[in-house]
Amino acid sequence: MPIIGSTLKPFTSQAYKDGKFVQVTDADVAGKWAIFFFYPADFTFVCPTELEDMANLYGEFKALGVEIYSVSTDTHFSHKAWHDSSPAIGKINYYMLGDPAGQITNNFGVMREGAGLADRATFLVDPDGVIQYVEITSEGVGRNAAELLRKVKAAAYVRSHPGEVCPAKWEEGEKTLAPSLDLVGKI
């Protein structure tokens, strides 16, 4: 089944956010942009650098109406302990979803078979619950929050401007393309 264009599946999770344990479901995601940011495990090495990078840009994502949900197969208790003990993770103000049963990780198809860990994967879900962007990297390759922010802006632009597309390296405010018969072979 194709991932792009598929819809968010139902889930329920206990999360750690703003010093509290909260329940998050797919209903909480409905009607807004959301990033599901999967990582293998708490208390690891590449993961905290990525999660801190996302934390540093969280305000910019929020200003665009995007909520971030980091997800690992750890529990919400482990997320709190990591948040309390790591200066990098202590910066996080977005949701840290616990997924010890693997419901969300399996819903997105990023569970490592036989390992009980999520792949390093990013999904952008639009306000209709449709997956618009996917990135999956190998264990040792960290992601870039600024590049993800750029792609969120492009996806939001395309959604609000039917008939236009964003070329490579597009930045907000730059020229877009309007695919048509006249444009064929001219790029």
Short mmCIF file of N, CA and C in Angstrom, two decimals, residues 55-163:
data_model
loop_
_atom_site.label_atom_id
_atom_site.label_comp_id
_atom_site.label_asym_id
_atom_site.label_seq_id
_atom_site.Cartn_x
_atom_site.Cartn_y
_atom_site.Cartn_z
N ALA A 55 13.17 20.63 18.87
CA ALA A 55 12.78 21.50 19.98
C ALA A 55 13.19 22.94 19.71
N ASN A 56 14.37 23.13 19.11
CA ASN A 56 14.85 24.47 18.83
C ASN A 56 13.97 25.21 17.82
N LEU A 57 13.28 24.48 16.95
CA LEU A 57 12.42 25.09 15.93
C LEU A 57 10.93 24.90 16.22
N TYR A 58 10.59 24.36 17.37
CA TYR A 58 9.20 24.06 17.70
C TYR A 58 8.32 25.30 17.58
N GLY A 59 8.78 26.44 18.04
CA GLY A 59 7.99 27.66 17.94
C GLY A 59 7.65 28.02 16.50
N GLU A 60 8.58 27.78 15.59
CA GLU A 60 8.32 28.06 14.17
C GLU A 60 7.30 27.09 13.60
N PHE A 61 7.39 25.82 13.99
CA PHE A 61 6.39 24.84 13.55
C PHE A 61 5.01 25.24 14.09
N LYS A 62 4.94 25.58 15.37
CA LYS A 62 3.67 25.96 15.99
C LYS A 62 3.07 27.19 15.31
N ALA A 63 3.92 28.15 14.93
CA ALA A 63 3.44 29.36 14.25
C ALA A 63 2.77 29.02 12.91
N LEU A 64 3.15 27.89 12.32
CA LEU A 64 2.54 27.43 11.07
C LEU A 64 1.31 26.55 11.33
N GLY A 65 0.99 26.32 12.60
CA GLY A 65 -0.15 25.46 12.94
C GLY A 65 0.19 23.98 12.91
N VAL A 66 1.46 23.66 13.10
CA VAL A 66 1.93 22.27 13.05
C VAL A 66 2.23 21.79 14.47
N GLU A 67 1.68 20.63 14.83
CA GLU A 67 2.02 20.01 16.11
C GLU A 67 3.01 18.88 15.84
N ILE A 68 3.95 18.72 16.75
CA ILE A 68 4.96 17.67 16.63
C ILE A 68 4.68 16.59 17.67
N TYR A 69 4.77 15.34 17.20
CA TYR A 69 4.62 14.18 18.06
C TYR A 69 5.85 13.30 17.87
N SER A 70 6.76 13.31 18.84
CA SER A 70 7.87 12.37 18.75
C SER A 70 7.35 11.02 19.26
N VAL A 71 7.84 9.93 18.65
CA VAL A 71 7.33 8.60 18.99
C VAL A 71 8.48 7.61 19.06
N SER A 72 8.52 6.87 20.15
CA SER A 72 9.40 5.70 20.25
C SER A 72 8.63 4.62 20.99
N THR A 73 9.17 3.43 21.00
CA THR A 73 8.49 2.33 21.68
C THR A 73 8.77 2.32 23.19
N ASP A 74 9.41 3.37 23.67
CA ASP A 74 9.58 3.54 25.11
C ASP A 74 8.25 3.97 25.74
N THR A 75 8.17 3.93 27.05
CA THR A 75 6.96 4.37 27.74
C THR A 75 7.02 5.88 28.00
N HIS A 76 5.89 6.44 28.34
CA HIS A 76 5.85 7.85 28.73
C HIS A 76 6.66 8.09 30.00
N PHE A 77 6.80 7.08 30.84
CA PHE A 77 7.62 7.20 32.05
C PHE A 77 9.10 7.37 31.66
N SER A 78 9.54 6.58 30.69
CA SER A 78 10.91 6.69 30.21
C SER A 78 11.15 8.07 29.59
N HIS A 79 10.16 8.56 28.83
CA HIS A 79 10.28 9.89 28.23
C HIS A 79 10.48 10.96 29.32
N LYS A 80 9.71 10.86 30.41
CA LYS A 80 9.86 11.84 31.50
C LYS A 80 11.25 11.75 32.12
N ALA A 81 11.71 10.53 32.37
CA ALA A 81 13.03 10.36 32.98
C ALA A 81 14.12 10.93 32.08
N TRP A 82 14.00 10.71 30.78
CA TRP A 82 14.98 11.24 29.82
C TRP A 82 14.90 12.76 29.78
N HIS A 83 13.68 13.29 29.76
CA HIS A 83 13.46 14.74 29.75
C HIS A 83 14.09 15.39 30.98
N ASP A 84 13.96 14.73 32.11
CA ASP A 84 14.47 15.28 33.37
C ASP A 84 15.99 15.15 33.51
N SER A 85 16.61 14.24 32.76
CA SER A 85 18.03 13.97 32.96
C SER A 85 18.94 14.48 31.85
N SER A 86 18.38 14.85 30.71
CA SER A 86 19.20 15.27 29.56
C SER A 86 18.98 16.74 29.26
N PRO A 87 20.03 17.54 29.21
CA PRO A 87 19.86 18.95 28.85
C PRO A 87 19.24 19.14 27.45
N ALA A 88 19.60 18.28 26.50
CA ALA A 88 19.05 18.38 25.14
C ALA A 88 17.56 18.06 25.14
N ILE A 89 17.19 16.96 25.76
CA ILE A 89 15.79 16.53 25.78
C ILE A 89 14.96 17.43 26.69
N GLY A 90 15.59 18.03 27.68
CA GLY A 90 14.90 18.95 28.57
C GLY A 90 14.34 20.18 27.86
N LYS A 91 14.81 20.45 26.64
CA LYS A 91 14.32 21.59 25.85
C LYS A 91 12.97 21.30 25.19
N ILE A 92 12.56 20.03 25.17
CA ILE A 92 11.37 19.63 24.41
C ILE A 92 10.09 20.12 25.08
N ASN A 93 9.25 20.78 24.27
CA ASN A 93 7.92 21.20 24.71
C ASN A 93 6.83 20.52 23.90
N TYR A 94 7.18 19.74 22.91
CA TYR A 94 6.19 19.03 22.10
C TYR A 94 5.88 17.67 22.73
N TYR A 95 4.91 16.98 22.19
CA TYR A 95 4.46 15.69 22.72
C TYR A 95 5.53 14.62 22.51
N MET A 96 5.76 13.83 23.54
CA MET A 96 6.63 12.66 23.46
C MET A 96 5.73 11.45 23.70
N LEU A 97 5.32 10.80 22.60
CA LEU A 97 4.37 9.69 22.68
C LEU A 97 5.07 8.39 23.06
N GLY A 98 4.52 7.71 24.05
CA GLY A 98 4.98 6.37 24.39
C GLY A 98 4.22 5.36 23.54
N ASP A 99 4.94 4.40 23.02
CA ASP A 99 4.32 3.39 22.14
C ASP A 99 4.87 2.00 22.44
N PRO A 100 4.84 1.57 23.73
CA PRO A 100 5.46 0.29 24.08
C PRO A 100 4.80 -0.92 23.40
N ALA A 101 3.53 -0.84 23.06
CA ALA A 101 2.86 -1.95 22.36
C ALA A 101 3.07 -1.88 20.85
N GLY A 102 3.62 -0.76 20.38
CA GLY A 102 3.92 -0.63 18.96
C GLY A 102 2.74 -0.28 18.07
N GLN A 103 1.63 0.15 18.65
CA GLN A 103 0.45 0.45 17.84
C GLN A 103 0.72 1.53 16.79
N ILE A 104 1.26 2.66 17.22
CA ILE A 104 1.50 3.77 16.30
C ILE A 104 2.63 3.41 15.33
N THR A 105 3.69 2.84 15.85
CA THR A 105 4.84 2.45 15.03
C THR A 105 4.42 1.47 13.94
N ASN A 106 3.59 0.51 14.29
CA ASN A 106 3.08 -0.44 13.28
C ASN A 106 2.09 0.23 12.33
N ASN A 107 1.26 1.14 12.85
CA ASN A 107 0.33 1.87 11.97
C ASN A 107 1.06 2.58 10.84
N PHE A 108 2.22 3.12 11.14
CA PHE A 108 3.01 3.84 10.14
C PHE A 108 3.98 2.93 9.39
N GLY A 109 4.05 1.66 9.79
CA GLY A 109 4.89 0.70 9.07
C GLY A 109 6.37 0.88 9.27
N VAL A 110 6.78 1.37 10.46
CA VAL A 110 8.20 1.61 10.69
C VAL A 110 8.76 0.83 11.88
N MET A 111 8.10 -0.26 12.25
CA MET A 111 8.60 -1.12 13.32
C MET A 111 9.69 -2.02 12.74
N ARG A 112 10.84 -2.05 13.40
CA ARG A 112 11.92 -2.94 12.98
C ARG A 112 11.55 -4.36 13.39
N GLU A 113 11.43 -5.20 12.43
CA GLU A 113 11.01 -6.58 12.68
C GLU A 113 11.97 -7.27 13.65
N GLY A 114 11.41 -7.83 14.70
CA GLY A 114 12.18 -8.57 15.68
C GLY A 114 12.95 -7.72 16.68
N ALA A 115 12.93 -6.38 16.52
CA ALA A 115 13.72 -5.53 17.40
C ALA A 115 12.86 -4.76 18.40
N GLY A 116 11.59 -4.55 18.09
CA GLY A 116 10.73 -3.77 18.97
C GLY A 116 11.06 -2.29 19.00
N LEU A 117 11.78 -1.82 17.99
CA LEU A 117 12.19 -0.42 17.90
C LEU A 117 11.67 0.20 16.61
N ALA A 118 11.42 1.50 16.66
CA ALA A 118 10.99 2.21 15.46
C ALA A 118 12.20 2.58 14.60
N ASP A 119 11.99 2.61 13.30
CA ASP A 119 12.99 3.17 12.40
C ASP A 119 13.03 4.68 12.63
N ARG A 120 14.08 5.30 12.17
CA ARG A 120 14.21 6.75 12.21
C ARG A 120 13.39 7.28 11.03
N ALA A 121 12.15 7.76 11.32
CA ALA A 121 11.21 8.10 10.25
C ALA A 121 10.41 9.34 10.60
N THR A 122 10.06 10.10 9.56
CA THR A 122 9.28 11.32 9.71
C THR A 122 8.09 11.28 8.77
N PHE A 123 6.92 11.65 9.29
CA PHE A 123 5.69 11.70 8.50
C PHE A 123 5.04 13.05 8.72
N LEU A 124 4.65 13.70 7.63
CA LEU A 124 3.88 14.94 7.70
C LEU A 124 2.45 14.60 7.32
N VAL A 125 1.52 14.88 8.24
CA VAL A 125 0.10 14.59 8.04
C VAL A 125 -0.64 15.92 7.91
N ASP A 126 -1.47 16.04 6.87
CA ASP A 126 -2.20 17.29 6.66
C ASP A 126 -3.47 17.35 7.52
N PRO A 127 -4.18 18.47 7.52
CA PRO A 127 -5.37 18.61 8.37
C PRO A 127 -6.49 17.62 8.06
N ASP A 128 -6.45 16.98 6.89
CA ASP A 128 -7.44 15.95 6.56
C ASP A 128 -6.99 14.56 6.99
N GLY A 129 -5.83 14.47 7.64
CA GLY A 129 -5.31 13.18 8.10
C GLY A 129 -4.59 12.40 7.02
N VAL A 130 -4.21 13.07 5.94
CA VAL A 130 -3.54 12.42 4.81
C VAL A 130 -2.03 12.64 4.90
N ILE A 131 -1.28 11.57 4.73
CA ILE A 131 0.19 11.66 4.78
C ILE A 131 0.69 12.32 3.50
N GLN A 132 1.43 13.43 3.67
CA GLN A 132 1.93 14.21 2.54
C GLN A 132 3.43 14.07 2.33
N TYR A 133 4.14 13.60 3.34
CA TYR A 133 5.60 13.54 3.26
C TYR A 133 6.09 12.41 4.15
N VAL A 134 7.11 11.69 3.66
CA VAL A 134 7.72 10.60 4.42
C VAL A 134 9.23 10.67 4.24
N GLU A 135 9.96 10.48 5.33
CA GLU A 135 11.41 10.35 5.26
C GLU A 135 11.81 9.24 6.22
N ILE A 136 12.59 8.29 5.73
CA ILE A 136 13.11 7.22 6.58
C ILE A 136 14.60 7.13 6.33
N THR A 137 15.38 7.20 7.41
CA THR A 137 16.83 7.14 7.26
C THR A 137 17.39 5.94 8.01
N SER A 138 18.63 5.64 7.73
CA SER A 138 19.30 4.54 8.43
C SER A 138 19.64 4.97 9.85
N GLU A 139 20.01 4.01 10.64
CA GLU A 139 20.26 4.21 12.08
C GLU A 139 21.21 5.37 12.36
N GLY A 140 22.27 5.50 11.60
CA GLY A 140 23.30 6.49 11.91
C GLY A 140 23.13 7.84 11.25
N VAL A 141 22.02 8.06 10.53
CA VAL A 141 21.84 9.32 9.79
C VAL A 141 20.76 10.16 10.44
N GLY A 142 21.16 11.27 11.03
CA GLY A 142 20.22 12.17 11.68
C GLY A 142 19.50 13.07 10.69
N ARG A 143 18.35 13.56 11.12
CA ARG A 143 17.52 14.43 10.27
C ARG A 143 17.75 15.90 10.61
N ASN A 144 17.24 16.78 9.74
CA ASN A 144 17.46 18.21 9.84
C ASN A 144 16.11 18.91 9.99
N ALA A 145 15.85 19.50 11.14
CA ALA A 145 14.56 20.14 11.40
C ALA A 145 14.31 21.34 10.50
N ALA A 146 15.35 22.09 10.14
CA ALA A 146 15.17 23.25 9.26
C ALA A 146 14.70 22.81 7.88
N GLU A 147 15.24 21.72 7.38
CA GLU A 147 14.80 21.21 6.08
C GLU A 147 13.37 20.69 6.17
N LEU A 148 13.02 20.06 7.28
CA LEU A 148 11.64 19.62 7.47
C LEU A 148 10.69 20.82 7.52
N LEU A 149 11.10 21.87 8.19
CA LEU A 149 10.29 23.09 8.25
C LEU A 149 10.05 23.64 6.84
N ARG A 150 11.09 23.65 6.01
CA ARG A 150 10.96 24.11 4.63
C ARG A 150 9.95 23.26 3.87
N LYS A 151 10.00 21.96 4.06
CA LYS A 151 9.08 21.05 3.37
C LYS A 151 7.64 21.21 3.87
N VAL A 152 7.47 21.49 5.15
CA VAL A 152 6.14 21.76 5.69
C VAL A 152 5.56 23.00 5.02
N LYS A 153 6.38 24.04 4.91
CA LYS A 153 5.92 25.28 4.26
C LYS A 153 5.53 25.00 2.80
N ALA A 154 6.32 24.19 2.11
CA ALA A 154 6.01 23.86 0.72
C ALA A 154 4.70 23.07 0.63
N ALA A 155 4.52 22.10 1.50
CA ALA A 155 3.29 21.29 1.48
C ALA A 155 2.08 22.15 1.79
N ALA A 156 2.20 23.05 2.74
CA ALA A 156 1.09 23.95 3.08
C ALA A 156 0.79 24.90 1.91
N TYR A 157 1.83 25.37 1.24
CA TYR A 157 1.64 26.27 0.10
C TYR A 157 0.88 25.54 -1.01
N VAL A 158 1.33 24.35 -1.35
CA VAL A 158 0.69 23.58 -2.42
C VAL A 158 -0.76 23.28 -2.07
N ARG A 159 -1.02 22.97 -0.81
CA ARG A 159 -2.40 22.70 -0.38
C ARG A 159 -3.29 23.92 -0.57
N SER A 160 -2.77 25.09 -0.27
CA SER A 160 -3.58 26.30 -0.35
C SER A 160 -3.54 26.99 -1.72
N HIS A 161 -2.73 26.46 -2.63
CA HIS A 161 -2.62 27.03 -3.98
C HIS A 161 -2.75 25.91 -5.02
N PRO A 162 -3.95 25.38 -5.20
CA PRO A 162 -4.13 24.30 -6.19
C PRO A 162 -3.62 24.74 -7.57
N GLY A 163 -2.97 23.82 -8.23
CA GLY A 163 -2.44 24.12 -9.56
C GLY A 163 -1.01 24.63 -9.55
#
